[in-house]
Coordinates of C-alpha atoms and ligand atoms in Angstrom, one line a residue:
M1 CA 0.0 13.3 25.5
T2 CA -0.1 9.6 24.5
K3 CA -2.5 6.3 24.1
E4 CA -2.0 2.8 24.2
I5 CA -3.1 1.1 21.1
N6 CA -3.4 -2.0 19.7
L7 CA -2.6 -2.9 16.2
R8 CA -1.8 -5.8 13.7
I9 CA 1.1 -4.7 11.3
N10 CA 2.0 -7.2 8.7
G11 CA -0.1 -10.2 10.9
E12 CA 2.4 -9.3 14.1
E13 CA 0.2 -7.9 16.8
V14 CA 1.8 -4.2 18.4
T15 CA 1.1 -2.8 21.3
I16 CA 2.6 0.6 21.4
D17 CA 2.5 3.8 23.3
V18 CA 1.6 6.4 20.9
D19 CA 1.5 10.4 21.0
I20 CA -2.2 11.5 20.0
R21 CA -0.5 13.6 17.0
L22 CA 1.6 11.1 15.5
S23 CA 0.5 10.0 12.3
L24 CA 0.4 6.5 11.2
L25 CA 3.4 7.4 8.5
D26 CA 5.7 8.5 11.0
L27 CA 4.5 5.4 13.2
L28 CA 5.0 2.9 10.7
R29 CA 8.5 4.3 9.9
D30 CA 9.8 5.0 13.4
E31 CA 8.7 1.1 13.8
G32 CA 11.1 0.3 10.6
Y33 CA 8.2 -0.2 8.2
T34 CA 10.7 2.0 5.8
S35 CA 8.9 0.5 2.5
V36 CA 6.1 3.4 3.9
K37 CA 7.7 6.9 1.9
Q38 CA 7.1 10.2 2.7
G39 CA 6.4 12.3 -0.8
C40 CA 4.0 15.4 -0.4
G41 CA 2.8 14.5 3.4
V42 CA -0.4 16.2 2.4
G43 CA -2.5 13.0 1.3
E44 CA -1.8 13.9 -2.6
C45 CA 0.8 11.2 -3.8
G46 CA -0.1 8.0 -2.8
A47 CA 3.4 7.3 -1.8
C48 CA 2.7 6.7 2.1
T49 CA -0.4 4.2 0.8
V50 CA -1.2 1.4 3.1
L51 CA -3.7 -0.9 3.7
I52 CA -5.9 -0.2 6.4
D53 CA -8.5 -3.1 7.2
Q54 CA -7.8 -3.6 3.1
V55 CA -8.7 -0.6 2.2
P56 CA -5.8 1.7 0.4
T57 CA -5.3 5.0 2.6
D58 CA -2.5 7.6 2.6
A59 CA -0.9 7.1 6.0
C60 CA 0.1 10.5 6.2
M61 CA -3.1 11.5 6.2
Y62 CA -4.2 9.3 9.6
L63 CA -3.2 9.2 12.7
A64 CA -2.1 6.4 14.6
V65 CA -4.7 6.3 17.4
W66 CA -7.4 5.8 14.6
A67 CA -5.3 2.6 14.0
D68 CA -6.4 1.3 17.2
G69 CA -7.7 -2.5 16.7
K70 CA -7.2 -2.2 13.1
E71 CA -4.8 -4.2 10.5
I72 CA -2.6 -2.7 8.7
R73 CA -0.4 -3.9 5.8
T74 CA 2.9 -2.7 4.2
S75 CA 5.2 -3.6 1.2
E76 CA 7.5 -5.6 3.4
G77 CA 4.9 -7.6 4.8
E78 CA 3.7 -9.2 1.3
G79 CA 5.2 -12.3 -0.3
S80 CA 6.1 -15.2 2.0
E81 CA 8.8 -17.8 2.6
G82 CA 11.3 -15.7 1.2
K83 CA 9.4 -14.9 -2.1
L84 CA 7.8 -11.7 -3.5
S85 CA 4.1 -11.6 -3.6
R86 CA 2.3 -11.9 -6.9
V87 CA 1.9 -7.9 -7.4
Q88 CA 5.4 -7.4 -6.2
Q89 CA 7.2 -9.9 -9.0
A90 CA 4.6 -8.9 -11.5
Y91 CA 5.6 -5.2 -10.7
I92 CA 9.3 -6.5 -11.9
D93 CA 8.1 -8.8 -14.9
A94 CA 6.6 -5.8 -16.1
G95 CA 9.6 -3.2 -15.8
A96 CA 7.4 -1.1 -13.7
V97 CA 9.9 -0.1 -11.4
Q98 CA 12.3 3.2 -12.1
C99 CA 13.5 5.2 -9.0
G100 CA 11.0 2.9 -7.0
Y101 CA 10.3 5.8 -4.7
C102 CA 6.3 5.5 -5.7
T103 CA 6.4 2.0 -5.6
P104 CA 5.8 0.6 -2.4
G105 CA 2.3 2.7 -2.2
F106 CA 1.4 1.4 -5.8
I107 CA 2.3 -2.2 -4.5
M108 CA -0.3 -1.5 -1.7
T109 CA -3.1 0.2 -4.1
S110 CA -2.3 -2.9 -6.7
T111 CA -2.5 -5.6 -3.9
A112 CA -5.9 -4.4 -3.2
F113 CA -7.1 -3.9 -6.4
V114 CA -6.0 -7.5 -7.5
E115 CA -7.3 -8.9 -4.6
K116 CA -10.7 -7.2 -5.0
H117 CA -10.9 -8.1 -8.9
K118 CA -9.2 -11.6 -9.0
G119 CA -10.5 -13.1 -12.5
E120 CA -12.7 -10.6 -13.3
E121 CA -12.6 -8.8 -16.8
V122 CA -11.3 -5.4 -16.1
D123 CA -10.7 -2.7 -18.8
R124 CA -7.4 -0.8 -18.2
E125 CA -9.3 2.3 -17.8
T126 CA -10.7 1.0 -14.5
I127 CA -7.6 0.1 -13.6
R128 CA -6.1 3.4 -14.1
R129 CA -8.7 5.3 -12.1
E130 CA -8.8 3.0 -9.2
H131 CA -4.9 4.0 -9.2
A132 CA -5.4 7.5 -9.3
G133 CA -4.6 8.1 -5.9
N134 CA -0.7 7.1 -6.6
L135 CA 1.7 9.4 -8.7
C136 CA 4.8 8.5 -10.1
R137 CA 7.5 11.3 -10.6
C138 CA 9.0 8.6 -13.3
T139 CA 5.8 8.6 -14.9
G140 CA 6.0 4.7 -15.3
Y141 CA 2.3 4.3 -15.7
E142 CA 1.8 2.0 -18.6
T143 CA 4.0 -0.6 -16.9
I144 CA 1.7 -0.3 -14.4
I145 CA -1.2 -1.4 -15.6
C146 CA 0.5 -4.1 -17.6
A147 CA 1.6 -5.4 -14.2
V148 CA -1.8 -5.2 -12.8
E149 CA -3.5 -6.9 -15.7
A150 CA -1.2 -9.7 -15.5
C151 CA -1.9 -10.6 -12.2
L152 CA -5.9 -10.2 -12.9
N153 CA -5.6 -12.3 -15.8
D154 CA -3.6 -15.6 -13.7
K155 CA -4.8 -18.9 -14.3
E156 CA -5.5 -20.4 -10.8
Ligands
FES1 S1 3.3 11.5 1.4 FE1 0.9 10.6 2.1 S2 -0.4 11.1 0.1 FE2 1.8 12.1 -0.3
FES2 S1 9.3 5.0 -10.1 FE1 10.0 6.7 -9.8 S2 8.3 7.7 -8.5 FE2 7.5 6.2 -9.5

């Protein structure tokens, strides 16, 4: 059984007929948003993290039909005019990318975190805790924290 849904993906309005059993992860990958990775498929690794109405969410555990009327952001939609987003660039500057499989999911969690806490004093433990839903099998956690800290400390 299918259902027509309307959603906004990385700023673009999309209308699509989806199987009501399809996960948002599979929908996004089928539509070409391949930054969204499948790791565990059961809500434990965070590789599939996207922002749904600004909230980091495991797309593997979220039915595509639930996204009807919502705004979805994935890592390929970040940045503009051919430039990486501040968070994406900070990951590169901090050397926070190894194999990169976890990186798009981490970047979306970091993006939501930075947008929420910009300019605030946030300790490393809080940053670590707020990224606890994302796992990195290359264990590159420290540099990710450094990248997030750098974004929070931007002077604008
Ligand atoms: S693939 Fe979704 S949490 Fe692991
Ligand atoms: S960089 Fe390899 S899984 Fe995180």
